[in-house]
Each structure stands twice: as C-alpha cells, then as structure tokens.
Coordinates of C-alpha atoms and ligand atoms in Angstrom, one line a residue:
M1 CA 127.6 -139.5 5.6
H2 CA 128.0 -137.5 8.9
K3 CA 127.7 -139.7 11.9
M4 CA 126.0 -138.0 14.7
T5 CA 128.0 -137.5 17.9
A6 CA 126.7 -137.9 21.5
E7 CA 127.2 -134.1 21.9
E8 CA 124.8 -133.4 19.0
R9 CA 122.3 -135.9 20.3
L10 CA 122.5 -134.3 23.7
Q11 CA 121.7 -130.8 22.7
W12 CA 117.9 -130.9 23.3
W13 CA 118.5 -133.0 26.4
H14 CA 120.9 -130.5 28.0
E15 CA 118.4 -127.7 27.3
A16 CA 115.5 -129.8 28.8
R17 CA 116.9 -130.3 32.3
F18 CA 113.7 -131.8 33.6
G19 CA 111.8 -134.9 32.5
M20 CA 108.9 -137.2 33.6
F21 CA 109.5 -140.8 34.4
I22 CA 106.5 -143.1 34.3
H23 CA 106.6 -146.6 35.8
W24 CA 103.4 -148.5 34.8
G25 CA 102.8 -152.2 34.3
L26 CA 101.2 -155.3 35.8
Y27 CA 102.8 -154.4 39.1
S28 CA 100.7 -151.3 39.2
I29 CA 97.7 -153.6 39.6
L30 CA 99.2 -155.5 42.5
A31 CA 100.0 -152.1 44.1
G32 CA 102.5 -153.6 46.5
E33 CA 100.5 -156.6 47.7
W34 CA 100.3 -160.2 46.6
K35 CA 97.9 -162.7 48.3
G36 CA 97.8 -160.5 51.4
Q37 CA 101.5 -160.2 51.6
K38 CA 103.1 -156.7 51.3
V39 CA 106.2 -156.3 49.3
R40 CA 109.3 -154.9 51.0
G41 CA 110.7 -152.0 49.0
I42 CA 109.8 -150.8 45.5
G43 CA 106.5 -151.8 44.0
E44 CA 107.7 -152.9 40.5
W45 CA 110.0 -155.5 42.1
I46 CA 107.1 -157.4 43.6
M47 CA 107.4 -160.4 41.3
H48 CA 111.1 -160.7 42.3
N49 CA 110.8 -160.0 45.9
L50 CA 107.8 -162.2 46.7
K51 CA 109.0 -164.9 44.2
I52 CA 105.8 -165.0 42.3
P53 CA 105.9 -167.8 39.7
I54 CA 105.6 -166.7 36.1
A55 CA 102.4 -168.6 35.5
E56 CA 100.7 -166.8 38.4
Y57 CA 102.1 -163.4 37.5
E58 CA 100.9 -163.8 34.0
Q59 CA 97.3 -164.0 35.2
V60 CA 97.5 -160.5 36.5
A61 CA 97.4 -159.3 32.9
A62 CA 93.7 -160.4 32.7
Q63 CA 92.9 -157.6 35.2
F64 CA 94.7 -154.9 33.3
N65 CA 92.0 -152.6 32.1
P66 CA 93.0 -148.9 32.8
V67 CA 89.8 -147.4 31.5
K68 CA 90.7 -144.0 32.9
F69 CA 94.0 -143.9 31.0
D70 CA 94.2 -140.6 29.1
A71 CA 97.4 -140.1 27.2
D72 CA 96.7 -136.5 26.6
A73 CA 96.1 -135.8 30.3
W74 CA 99.5 -137.4 31.1
A75 CA 101.3 -135.3 28.5
A76 CA 99.4 -132.2 29.6
L77 CA 100.6 -132.8 33.2
A78 CA 104.2 -133.2 32.1
L79 CA 103.9 -129.9 30.2
Q80 CA 102.3 -128.2 33.1
A81 CA 105.0 -129.5 35.4
G82 CA 107.6 -127.9 33.1
M83 CA 109.0 -131.3 32.0
K84 CA 110.4 -131.5 28.5
Y85 CA 110.6 -135.2 28.0
L86 CA 108.7 -138.3 29.1
V87 CA 110.2 -141.7 29.7
I88 CA 107.8 -144.6 30.2
T89 CA 108.4 -148.3 31.0
A90 CA 107.8 -150.0 27.6
K91 CA 109.1 -153.1 29.3
H92 CA 110.3 -153.4 32.9
H93 CA 112.1 -156.3 34.6
D94 CA 108.9 -158.4 34.7
G95 CA 109.2 -158.7 31.0
F96 CA 105.6 -157.5 30.2
C97 CA 105.5 -155.2 27.1
L98 CA 103.3 -152.2 27.5
F99 CA 103.1 -151.8 23.7
D100 CA 101.8 -153.8 20.7
S101 CA 104.8 -156.0 20.1
P102 CA 104.5 -158.2 17.0
S103 CA 107.6 -160.2 18.2
N104 CA 106.6 -160.7 21.8
P105 CA 103.1 -162.0 22.7
Y106 CA 103.5 -161.1 26.4
N107 CA 102.1 -157.7 25.7
I108 CA 99.2 -155.4 26.6
V109 CA 97.3 -155.7 23.4
K110 CA 97.4 -159.5 23.4
Q111 CA 97.0 -160.3 27.0
T112 CA 94.7 -157.7 28.5
P113 CA 91.0 -156.8 28.2
F114 CA 92.3 -153.2 27.5
K115 CA 93.7 -154.2 24.1
R116 CA 94.9 -150.7 23.3
D117 CA 98.5 -149.6 22.7
P118 CA 99.1 -146.9 25.3
M119 CA 102.6 -146.2 24.0
K120 CA 101.1 -145.2 20.6
E121 CA 98.6 -142.9 22.3
L122 CA 101.3 -141.3 24.5
A123 CA 103.7 -140.8 21.6
E124 CA 100.9 -138.9 19.7
A125 CA 100.0 -136.9 22.8
C126 CA 103.6 -136.0 23.5
N127 CA 104.3 -135.0 19.9
K128 CA 101.3 -132.8 19.9
R129 CA 102.4 -131.0 23.0
G130 CA 106.1 -130.7 22.1
I131 CA 107.3 -133.2 24.7
K132 CA 110.0 -135.7 23.7
M133 CA 108.7 -139.2 23.8
C134 CA 111.1 -141.7 25.3
F135 CA 111.1 -145.3 26.4
Y136 CA 112.5 -147.2 29.3
Y137 CA 113.4 -150.8 28.3
S138 CA 114.9 -153.4 30.6
Q139 CA 117.5 -154.9 28.3
A140 CA 119.3 -157.3 30.8
Q141 CA 116.8 -158.2 33.5
D142 CA 113.8 -160.1 32.2
W143 CA 112.2 -162.4 34.8
H144 CA 109.8 -163.7 32.2
A145 CA 111.8 -164.4 29.1
D146 CA 114.1 -167.4 28.7
G147 CA 117.7 -166.3 29.0
G148 CA 116.9 -163.0 30.6
A149 CA 118.9 -162.0 33.7
G150 CA 116.8 -162.9 36.7
H151 CA 114.6 -165.3 34.8
W152 CA 112.3 -167.2 37.2
E153 CA 112.8 -170.9 37.4
E154 CA 111.2 -173.6 39.5
E155 CA 113.4 -175.3 42.0
S156 CA 113.1 -179.0 43.0
D157 CA 111.4 -178.0 46.3
G158 CA 108.6 -176.4 44.2
K159 CA 109.6 -172.9 45.1
G160 CA 110.9 -170.5 42.5
W161 CA 114.1 -168.5 42.3
M162 CA 115.3 -165.7 40.0
H163 CA 118.5 -166.8 38.2
Y164 CA 121.0 -164.1 37.5
Q165 CA 123.8 -166.4 36.4
R166 CA 122.7 -167.2 32.8
P167 CA 124.7 -169.4 30.4
P168 CA 126.2 -166.8 28.1
E169 CA 124.7 -168.3 25.0
D170 CA 121.2 -168.2 26.5
F171 CA 121.5 -164.5 27.3
Q172 CA 122.8 -163.8 23.8
R173 CA 119.8 -165.7 22.4
Y174 CA 117.5 -163.6 24.6
L175 CA 119.2 -160.4 23.3
D176 CA 118.7 -161.5 19.7
R177 CA 115.2 -162.9 20.0
V178 CA 113.6 -160.6 22.5
V179 CA 115.5 -157.4 23.0
K180 CA 116.5 -156.5 19.5
P181 CA 113.2 -157.1 17.9
N182 CA 111.5 -155.1 20.7
I183 CA 113.9 -152.2 20.2
K184 CA 113.3 -152.3 16.5
E185 CA 109.5 -152.1 17.1
L186 CA 109.9 -149.2 19.6
L187 CA 112.1 -147.2 17.2
T188 CA 110.0 -147.9 14.1
N189 CA 106.4 -147.7 15.1
Y190 CA 106.3 -144.7 17.4
G191 CA 107.9 -141.8 15.5
P192 CA 111.0 -140.1 16.7
I193 CA 112.1 -141.2 20.1
G194 CA 114.2 -139.0 22.3
L195 CA 116.0 -141.6 24.2
L196 CA 116.0 -145.3 25.2
W197 CA 116.4 -145.7 29.0
F198 CA 118.2 -149.0 29.6
D199 CA 118.6 -150.1 33.2
T200 CA 120.5 -152.6 35.5
P201 CA 123.1 -154.0 33.1
V202 CA 123.5 -157.3 35.0
G203 CA 125.5 -159.9 33.2
I204 CA 125.9 -158.0 29.9
T205 CA 129.2 -157.9 28.2
K206 CA 130.8 -154.7 26.9
E207 CA 130.4 -156.0 23.3
Q208 CA 126.7 -156.6 23.9
S209 CA 126.2 -153.1 25.4
E210 CA 128.0 -151.6 22.4
D211 CA 126.0 -153.7 20.0
L212 CA 122.7 -152.5 21.6
R213 CA 123.8 -148.9 21.5
D214 CA 124.9 -149.2 17.8
Y215 CA 121.6 -150.9 17.0
V216 CA 119.6 -148.0 18.5
H217 CA 121.7 -145.4 16.6
A218 CA 121.4 -147.3 13.3
L219 CA 117.6 -147.3 13.7
Q220 CA 117.3 -143.7 14.9
P221 CA 120.6 -141.8 14.8
A222 CA 119.3 -139.0 17.1
C223 CA 118.0 -141.3 19.8
L224 CA 120.0 -141.1 23.0
V225 CA 121.1 -144.3 24.8
S226 CA 121.2 -144.1 28.6
G227 CA 124.4 -145.0 30.4
R228 CA 122.8 -148.0 32.1
V229 CA 123.0 -149.9 28.8
G230 CA 126.2 -150.9 30.6
H231 CA 130.0 -150.5 30.6
D232 CA 129.7 -146.7 30.3
V233 CA 129.1 -146.9 26.5
G234 CA 125.8 -144.8 26.4
D235 CA 125.5 -141.3 25.3
Y236 CA 125.1 -140.0 28.9
G237 CA 125.5 -141.2 32.4
S238 CA 123.0 -142.1 35.0
L239 CA 123.5 -141.4 38.6
G240 CA 122.1 -143.9 41.0
D241 CA 118.4 -144.1 41.7
N242 CA 117.6 -141.1 43.9
E243 CA 121.2 -140.2 44.0
H244 CA 121.6 -136.4 44.0
P245 CA 124.9 -134.9 42.9
E246 CA 127.1 -133.2 45.5
G247 CA 129.9 -131.2 44.0
R248 CA 130.7 -131.2 40.3
V249 CA 130.3 -133.9 37.8
E250 CA 132.1 -134.1 34.5
G251 CA 130.1 -134.9 31.4
A252 CA 126.3 -135.5 30.9
W253 CA 124.4 -137.0 33.8
E254 CA 120.9 -137.5 34.9
T255 CA 119.3 -138.4 38.3
P256 CA 116.3 -140.7 38.1
A257 CA 114.2 -140.0 41.2
T258 CA 110.9 -140.8 43.0
L259 CA 108.2 -138.6 44.5
N260 CA 107.7 -141.1 47.3
N261 CA 109.6 -144.3 48.0
T262 CA 108.5 -146.4 45.0
W263 CA 108.5 -146.2 41.2
G264 CA 105.6 -148.5 40.4
F265 CA 102.4 -147.6 42.2
K266 CA 102.1 -148.9 45.8
K267 CA 98.8 -148.2 47.6
D268 CA 100.5 -147.9 51.0
D269 CA 103.3 -145.5 50.0
H270 CA 102.2 -142.0 51.1
N271 CA 105.7 -140.8 51.9
W272 CA 105.6 -137.9 49.4
K273 CA 108.3 -135.3 49.2
S274 CA 107.3 -131.7 49.7
V275 CA 107.2 -129.1 47.0
D276 CA 110.1 -127.3 48.6
E277 CA 112.2 -130.5 48.6
L278 CA 111.4 -131.1 44.9
I279 CA 112.3 -127.6 43.9
E280 CA 115.5 -127.8 45.9
L281 CA 116.4 -131.2 44.3
L282 CA 115.7 -129.8 40.8
V283 CA 117.7 -126.7 41.5
N284 CA 120.6 -128.8 42.9
C285 CA 120.6 -131.0 39.9
A286 CA 120.6 -128.0 37.5
S287 CA 123.5 -126.4 39.5
K288 CA 125.6 -129.5 38.7
G289 CA 124.5 -129.6 35.1
V290 CA 122.5 -132.8 35.9
N291 CA 119.1 -133.6 34.4
Y292 CA 116.3 -134.5 36.9
L293 CA 114.0 -137.3 35.7
L294 CA 111.1 -137.4 38.2
N295 CA 108.8 -140.4 38.5
V296 CA 105.1 -140.9 38.7
G297 CA 103.5 -144.3 39.2
P298 CA 100.0 -144.4 37.7
T299 CA 97.4 -146.8 39.2
A300 CA 95.9 -149.8 37.5
E301 CA 93.1 -147.6 36.3
G302 CA 95.6 -145.4 34.5
V303 CA 95.4 -142.5 36.9
I304 CA 98.4 -140.6 38.2
P305 CA 97.9 -140.3 42.0
Q306 CA 96.5 -136.9 43.0
P307 CA 99.3 -136.1 45.4
S308 CA 101.8 -136.5 42.5
V309 CA 99.6 -134.3 40.3
D310 CA 99.4 -131.6 42.9
L311 CA 103.2 -131.6 43.6
L312 CA 104.1 -131.6 39.9
K313 CA 101.8 -128.7 39.2
E314 CA 103.4 -126.6 42.0
V315 CA 106.9 -127.4 40.7
G316 CA 105.6 -126.3 37.2
A317 CA 104.2 -123.1 38.6
W318 CA 107.6 -122.3 40.2
L319 CA 109.3 -123.1 36.9
D320 CA 106.9 -120.8 35.0
R321 CA 108.2 -117.9 37.1
N322 CA 111.8 -119.0 37.5
G323 CA 112.6 -121.3 34.5
E324 CA 115.1 -118.9 33.0
A325 CA 117.5 -120.1 35.7
I326 CA 117.0 -123.8 34.8
Y327 CA 116.2 -124.4 31.1
G328 CA 119.3 -124.3 28.9
S329 CA 121.5 -123.6 31.9
S330 CA 124.8 -125.1 32.7
A331 CA 126.5 -126.1 35.9
S332 CA 127.7 -123.6 38.4
P333 CA 131.3 -122.4 37.8
F334 CA 131.8 -122.2 41.5
Y335 CA 133.9 -124.9 43.2
N336 CA 131.5 -125.3 46.1
D337 CA 127.9 -124.6 46.7
P338 CA 127.1 -121.4 48.6
V339 CA 125.4 -122.0 52.0
W340 CA 122.4 -120.0 50.9
G341 CA 121.6 -122.1 47.9
R342 CA 122.8 -123.0 44.4
V343 CA 124.1 -121.4 41.2
T344 CA 123.6 -122.0 37.5
T345 CA 125.0 -120.2 34.5
K346 CA 124.0 -119.4 30.9
D347 CA 126.1 -117.3 28.5
N348 CA 127.3 -114.3 30.6
M349 CA 124.6 -114.8 33.2
L350 CA 124.9 -116.2 36.7
Y351 CA 121.7 -117.3 38.3
L352 CA 121.7 -117.3 42.1
L353 CA 119.1 -119.7 43.4
V354 CA 118.6 -118.6 46.9
K355 CA 116.9 -120.9 49.4
Q356 CA 117.9 -119.0 52.5
W357 CA 117.2 -115.4 51.7
P358 CA 119.5 -113.2 53.7
A359 CA 118.6 -110.2 55.7
G360 CA 120.2 -107.4 53.7
T361 CA 123.3 -108.8 52.1
L362 CA 124.0 -111.9 50.0
N363 CA 127.6 -112.9 49.6
L364 CA 129.2 -114.9 46.8
Y365 CA 132.8 -115.9 47.0
G366 CA 135.4 -116.6 44.3
L367 CA 133.9 -114.9 41.3
K368 CA 136.6 -113.7 38.9
N369 CA 134.4 -111.6 36.6
K370 CA 133.3 -108.0 36.9
V371 CA 129.6 -107.8 37.7
L372 CA 127.6 -105.6 35.3
S373 CA 124.1 -105.8 36.7
A374 CA 121.8 -107.8 39.0
R375 CA 118.0 -108.2 39.2
I376 CA 115.6 -110.2 41.3
V377 CA 113.5 -112.5 39.1
G378 CA 109.8 -111.6 39.8
L379 CA 110.7 -108.2 41.3
P380 CA 111.8 -106.2 38.3
D381 CA 111.5 -102.8 40.0
V382 CA 113.7 -103.6 42.9
E383 CA 117.2 -102.3 42.8
V384 CA 120.1 -104.6 43.8
G385 CA 123.2 -103.0 45.3
I386 CA 126.5 -104.4 43.9
Q387 CA 129.8 -104.4 45.7
Q388 CA 132.9 -106.4 44.7
A389 CA 136.0 -106.5 46.9
G390 CA 138.7 -109.2 46.9
D391 CA 137.1 -112.7 46.5
T392 CA 133.7 -111.4 47.7
L393 CA 130.7 -110.2 45.8
S394 CA 128.1 -108.6 48.0
L395 CA 124.6 -108.0 46.8
T396 CA 122.2 -105.8 48.8
V397 CA 118.6 -107.1 48.5
P398 CA 115.3 -106.3 50.2
A399 CA 114.4 -108.2 53.3
S400 CA 111.6 -110.3 51.8
A401 CA 112.1 -112.8 49.1
P402 CA 109.8 -113.1 46.0
E403 CA 109.4 -116.9 46.6
N404 CA 108.6 -119.0 49.7
T405 CA 111.0 -121.7 48.4
V406 CA 113.9 -120.8 46.1
S407 CA 114.2 -117.3 44.7
V408 CA 116.3 -116.3 41.8
I409 CA 118.7 -113.4 41.4
A410 CA 120.0 -112.9 37.8
V411 CA 123.5 -111.5 37.6
A412 CA 125.1 -110.3 34.4
V413 CA 128.9 -110.4 34.3
E414 CA 131.6 -109.4 31.9
G415 CA 132.5 -112.4 29.8
K416 CA 131.9 -116.0 30.7
P417 CA 131.5 -116.5 34.4
E418 CA 134.6 -118.0 36.0
A419 CA 135.4 -118.8 39.6
E420 CA 138.4 -119.8 41.8
A421 CA 139.1 -123.6 41.7
F422 CA 139.1 -124.3 45.4
V423 CA 136.7 -124.3 48.3
I424 CA 136.1 -120.9 50.0
Q425 CA 134.6 -120.9 53.4
E426 CA 131.8 -118.4 53.9
G427 CA 132.4 -116.5 57.1
V428 CA 131.6 -118.8 59.9
A429 CA 129.6 -121.3 57.8
P430 CA 130.2 -125.1 57.8
I431 CA 132.8 -126.3 55.4
R432 CA 131.3 -128.9 53.1
L433 CA 133.7 -131.1 51.2
P434 CA 132.1 -133.6 48.8
V435 CA 134.5 -136.2 47.4
A436 CA 133.6 -134.9 43.9
L437 CA 135.6 -131.8 44.7
G438 CA 138.6 -133.6 46.2
T439 CA 141.9 -134.6 44.8
F440 CA 142.3 -138.4 44.9
K441 CA 145.6 -140.0 45.7
G442 CA 146.0 -143.8 45.3
E443 CA 143.5 -146.4 44.2
I444 CA 140.1 -145.1 44.9
T445 CA 137.2 -146.1 42.6
R446 CA 134.2 -144.0 42.0
H447 CA 130.9 -145.9 42.0
G448 CA 127.2 -145.2 41.8
G449 CA 127.0 -141.8 40.3
R450 CA 130.7 -141.1 40.8
G451 CA 129.9 -139.0 43.9
T452 CA 130.9 -141.9 46.1
A453 CA 134.5 -142.9 46.5
G454 CA 135.2 -146.6 47.0
W455 CA 138.1 -147.2 49.3
M456 CA 139.2 -150.8 49.5
D457 CA 142.4 -150.4 51.6
T458 CA 144.1 -147.8 53.8
S459 CA 146.7 -146.5 51.4
P460 CA 144.7 -143.8 49.4
S461 CA 143.6 -140.4 50.5
I462 CA 141.4 -137.5 49.3
S463 CA 142.4 -133.9 50.0
W464 CA 140.7 -130.5 49.4
Q465 CA 142.2 -127.0 49.2
V466 CA 140.1 -124.8 51.4
R467 CA 140.3 -121.0 52.1
I468 CA 139.6 -120.8 55.8
K469 CA 138.0 -117.6 57.0
T470 CA 137.3 -118.6 60.6
P471 CA 139.9 -120.6 62.6
G472 CA 138.7 -122.5 65.6
E473 CA 137.2 -125.8 66.8
Y474 CA 135.1 -127.8 64.2
D475 CA 132.8 -130.8 64.6
V476 CA 133.5 -133.3 61.8
V477 CA 130.8 -135.4 60.2
A478 CA 131.4 -138.0 57.4
I479 CA 128.8 -138.8 54.9
T480 CA 128.8 -142.4 53.5
R481 CA 126.5 -144.3 51.3
G482 CA 124.4 -147.1 52.8
N483 CA 121.9 -149.6 51.5
K484 CA 119.4 -151.2 53.9
V485 CA 118.8 -154.2 51.6
N486 CA 122.2 -155.0 50.3
D487 CA 123.8 -154.5 53.7
G488 CA 126.7 -156.8 52.8
W489 CA 128.0 -154.1 50.5
F490 CA 128.9 -151.5 53.1
G491 CA 130.2 -151.6 56.7
N492 CA 131.8 -149.6 59.4
H493 CA 135.2 -148.0 58.9
R494 CA 137.7 -145.9 60.8
I495 CA 138.7 -142.7 59.1
R496 CA 141.0 -139.8 60.0
V497 CA 140.5 -136.2 59.0
E498 CA 143.5 -134.0 59.0
A499 CA 143.5 -130.2 59.0
G500 CA 147.1 -128.9 59.0
R501 CA 148.8 -130.6 61.9
A502 CA 145.6 -131.4 63.8
S503 CA 143.6 -134.5 63.2
V504 CA 140.7 -136.5 64.5
S505 CA 139.6 -140.0 63.8
G506 CA 136.3 -142.0 64.3
V507 CA 134.2 -144.9 63.0
V508 CA 131.7 -144.1 60.2
G509 CA 129.2 -146.1 58.2
M510 CA 126.2 -148.5 58.6
Q511 CA 126.1 -148.1 62.4
D512 CA 124.5 -144.7 61.8
L513 CA 121.9 -145.8 59.2
D514 CA 118.4 -144.4 59.8
P515 CA 116.2 -147.5 60.3
D516 CA 113.1 -145.5 59.2
G517 CA 114.8 -144.0 56.1
G518 CA 114.7 -145.1 52.5
S519 CA 116.6 -148.2 51.2
I520 CA 119.5 -146.2 49.9
Q521 CA 120.8 -143.5 52.2
N522 CA 123.5 -140.9 52.7
I523 CA 124.5 -141.8 56.3
R524 CA 125.9 -139.1 58.5
S525 CA 128.4 -140.2 61.1
T526 CA 130.2 -138.1 63.7
V527 CA 134.0 -138.3 63.5
G528 CA 134.9 -135.9 66.3
R529 CA 136.3 -132.5 66.9
V530 CA 139.3 -130.9 65.3
R531 CA 141.1 -127.6 65.5
V532 CA 141.5 -125.6 62.3
G533 CA 144.3 -123.3 63.3
E534 CA 144.8 -120.7 60.7
T535 CA 143.1 -118.3 58.3
G536 CA 144.0 -118.7 54.7
D537 CA 144.5 -121.5 52.1
Q538 CA 144.9 -124.9 53.7
I539 CA 144.8 -128.6 52.9
I540 CA 142.1 -130.7 54.6
Q541 CA 142.7 -134.4 54.0
V542 CA 140.9 -137.7 54.8
V543 CA 142.6 -141.0 55.1
A544 CA 141.2 -144.5 56.0
E545 CA 142.7 -146.0 59.1
Q546 CA 140.8 -149.2 59.0
I547 CA 138.5 -150.7 56.3
D548 CA 135.8 -153.2 57.3
P549 CA 137.0 -156.4 55.8
A550 CA 133.4 -157.7 55.5
A551 CA 132.2 -154.8 53.3
Q552 CA 132.3 -155.8 49.7
R553 CA 132.3 -152.3 48.4
G554 CA 134.8 -150.9 51.0
L555 CA 134.4 -147.5 52.4
P556 CA 131.8 -145.6 50.4
L557 CA 132.6 -142.0 51.3
R558 CA 130.6 -139.2 49.8
G559 CA 132.1 -136.3 51.7
I560 CA 133.0 -134.6 55.0
E561 CA 131.5 -131.6 56.7
L562 CA 133.2 -129.4 59.3
T563 CA 130.8 -127.3 61.4
P564 CA 132.1 -124.7 63.9
S565 CA 131.7 -126.2 67.4
A566 CA 129.0 -124.5 69.5
Ligands
LIG1 O1 113.1 -148.9 37.4 C1 113.4 -148.5 38.7 C2 113.8 -149.7 39.5 O2 112.9 -150.8 39.4 C3 115.2 -150.1 38.9 N1 115.7 -148.8 38.5 C4 114.7 -147.8 38.7 C5 114.8 -146.7 37.7 C6 115.9 -150.7 40.0 N2 115.8 -150.3 41.2 N3 116.5 -151.0 42.0 N4 117.1 -151.9 41.3 C7 116.8 -151.7 40.0 C8 117.9 -152.8 42.0 C9 119.0 -153.4 41.3 C10 119.6 -154.4 41.9 C11 120.7 -155.0 41.2 FE1 121.0 -156.9 41.3 C12 121.9 -155.2 41.9 C13 120.7 -155.5 39.9 C14 122.0 -156.1 39.8 C15 122.7 -155.9 41.0 C16 120.5 -158.0 43.0 C17 121.4 -158.7 42.3 C18 119.3 -157.8 42.3 C19 119.6 -158.4 41.1 C20 120.8 -158.9 41.1

C-alpha cells in the first residue's frame, strides 16, 4: 500500500496560505480575571499564571453556557475572511475537552449546562462551507490530568504549583490513557480532519513524538501533524507564536498569530492590530511561503468579538480582490525583500505586492528572466511600461494605487522566475540583512522559527554578500529577540559589524526592550555608524565580541540593518 508522504499531505495546506485559529475554553469565561486579580499575559494561561487549584478551576465549567454559539456563523466568518482551514482548541493546557470525549469525563458535554458538542457542530459547518476542519490538542502540557506536563499539585504550604518535571513513567501513562484515546476520538468521530495542531512539547521524548505522529497517520493518513508535536518530527514546522519570517525559510512553515495580545478571550485586551498591519503580515508570510494562522478568541457566550469580526471581514475583502497573489502562491524567488513591499510567485507569474506605491517607477532588482507582460490587479485597462536593463526591472505605473494598503502588480515572465542569490541594495535604500539570508560560520544554532540565530560564544560569524549601490556612512541597527517574561533567556551582548575594512561595535539586546510592547519582541538596538566604502559586491559580516554569560540562550540575533546616515 502506498504510504502518504508529508509533501502529499501538504498540498491543500500550501494552497490555503491562510487559516483561522480559535482559542476557546473555560478560560474564556474568566476572561483574564480570577477573584478580582488580573492575569499577566495571555488569557488561556490564567490557571497556570494565577496558580488556580484544579478543584476551583473545575467549578468554572458549571458556568459554561455559550448560548449564542453558532458554528455556522464561525465557519461563515472564516470563509468571508478568506481563510481555508480552521483550527480550534479541542483541548488546551488546562486539560478541559471541548468535545464529547467518552474516555475523558473532564469535557464540555459532561461538565457544563451547555451539554452540546461544539466540535461536532463546527466540523459539520466547516464541511458544508468547504473549510478544512482541524484541531489544536495540547499533547504534553495538561495541568489537570495526572502525569501531564505542568500538572497542578498542592504543596505542603497549602499553595499549588505546576510541575513540569514528571516521572517519565507517569508522563507515558498520561500519553497512553489521556492523549491517545482523545486523539482516536478526534480522528474517528468528526470526519476528515485537516491537521492536528500540537503545542509546547515540554518533556516529551523523540520516540513519544514519533509515536503520536504515527498514531495520527494510522488513523487518518491525510491528517497533517504540526511541528510542535516535538523534535521536528511533524509534517511541517511552526514558527514561534507571533513570529513573522524575515528572509527565506526552507520547507513548510506556519506562523500562529494573534489579533490582539491574547489567544483566549480577555475582556481588557483591546490592543487590536489594524487591517493594514494584518494584510501586511499575511503578505509577508506568503512572500516567504509561510502559512498565516490567525486567531480569534470567542467569549464565554460563544461570540467572536466584534473588532475581530470587522478586521477579518476587511482582510477577506482585500483577498477577494487580490487573492490571486496569495492562494496557491510560493515564496519570493528574490534574495531580499524590496523596500516597497513583498513578492510571491506562481508558475511563470511574479506578484509584486506593493505597500509603498511609487510615484511613476517601481524598480525590482535581480530578476534573471525576461518579462513578457505586466498588469495592475484591479486596474485592467491601465498600461504598465516595462524596461529591463542590467539587474534592474523598471515598471512605469500611474500615480495612484488601486488599494489603500497593499496593491498587486502581476508580472508574467519567460520560464520560472529566478533571481540573483545575493542581497541587492535598492538605490539609497536601507540594507536589511536578516540572519535567514546570511552564511553561518561556526556553531550557531537556529531557534524559535529558525529566523533567530543563537550565539553561545564569540567564535562564530554570519556574513552576507551585498551589492552596494550607494557608498557612504551608514547607521547600523541590530535586531534581537527578547522576551519580557522569560528574561533570563536573553541578555545584552557586544557585537561588531564589519563592512570591508571598516567596522563598528556596540551593545545590543534586552536593554532596548520596549516596556509597553508585547511579551515577545524583536528588539532594535543601535550599534553605531560605519563607512561602506565602495560600490559593487561586498561582504558584510557580524561577529560577537562579548556574549552575556547570564543569558541562557546566548545572543538571539535576527538581523542587522544599515541605513544611510542623515
Ligand atoms: O495556544 C497558545 C498559547 O497558549 C501557547 N501557544 C499558543 C498557540 C503558548 N503560549 N505561550 N506558551 C505556550 C508559553 C510556553 C512556555 C513554555 Fe514552558 C516554555 C513551555 C515550555 C517552556 C515555562 C516552562 C512554561 C512552561 C514550562
């Protein structure tokens, strides 16, 4: 019998590009507050962060009566937003099953006045509307079940604590008695499932991850397994939460992301992204071949917050007009992103996703193919002038863009689009050098979504080949990864950036974290000023002069930027 490969399973998923994530559970009722105390951080972590005892958290189930829940309305919204798959928390870390689980009495049908199985209703609604039904399932963390990672236990002082160091045999028993029966139910009782979204593989062995993956495939051969099943044994990879790709990524990846700063509903979180930001993030993901899994957190009543609905409808309207550049597209063939926006490709087409519409001429550098034609999506009657000389393609476009946000120019080329494999500076534009585009020398790990380089000592380096168009003085900024909560992971480090014989060094890292920003941030630190002496192809290199010995994850570099000095 033919065994399905990951590539075959991924076919629909690559086409899809955009999905809906739904975080819904008992935490949605608490909405970020427990006994007058507000939770710091994401809403669905309230039991963990406020150390709520199991017996007390269990009581919340009695209040779960989402009478306004309407599966079809959720599926309809996903469809209207242009999302092709829907992933909902069948069980999150709190261990509560949002489905009718014969094996696990801690579930919505047994414990709540609601008594219905919303997963069944959603699966039917999704099937009806042509959306792939998928489940999130927390396979490692279970704060409720015996043996689960982070299981709540009472301490001698009467307070509780979440235990992550489980005896291995307890964890195995939990996998056998809780996780596998649940997976079997989810993959037997709800029709074809597009993917199982596992998360936070704490304390799981490679064998256990592989066993879960194989178990899923045995039950439903076409069901994808997310990378967070652990040890990189899933069908595709998961970037960090809200981690957006910079530069290219190899293989199949997805970015799970929020609309505000939480996944599970929090009544005080009104920090919504704008439509423009969302479209730009979607476009950026597509330009790297990365899927965008965008979250909504319905309320205890079963209602998706109105700001989320409004935002998603607007993204959907944009996709209605410009979706040909997104659905079924592949990553940009260009080495670096153009300053005006992003690029995707499909067959012999290049799609230029233009955020900063130029006055008159749009330049694209490094294309190797001959351009056959170009048109502006939404302006079929407008003629686009085409000029190709050296490494530069110039398109002449009218002064006003068809969209307020990102506008699309469709360019047909001879053959499959190909581009030069180095960074090309655009006129006097800043030079952006994400680590994903660099050449690594020495021991540098890649963590998170691989777009972050982990430097543990001073021997390694990363270099980029850059075609310089404008010599002169440049201000250098380094982008590092920071985390407000796990602040022991990162630190402050001294790096040196070399351009030819010139160099500049400075301290980068947590010192520049935005205290008002999200919990995970890309931190921008000023390194200093450097002279880039000559036009033409050059090597720009970054080395670490000093690594903060207190930082457990070393120097988490994401890239450097050189901007012409004013
Ligand atoms: O479902 C959403 C979040 O609840 C979940 N992922 C998205 C999609 C998530 N967000 N943050 N985390 C999980 C934090 C994970 C923290 C961990 Fe640890 C660090 C898990 C393992 C190491 C610290 C130590 C917390 C638990 C053990």
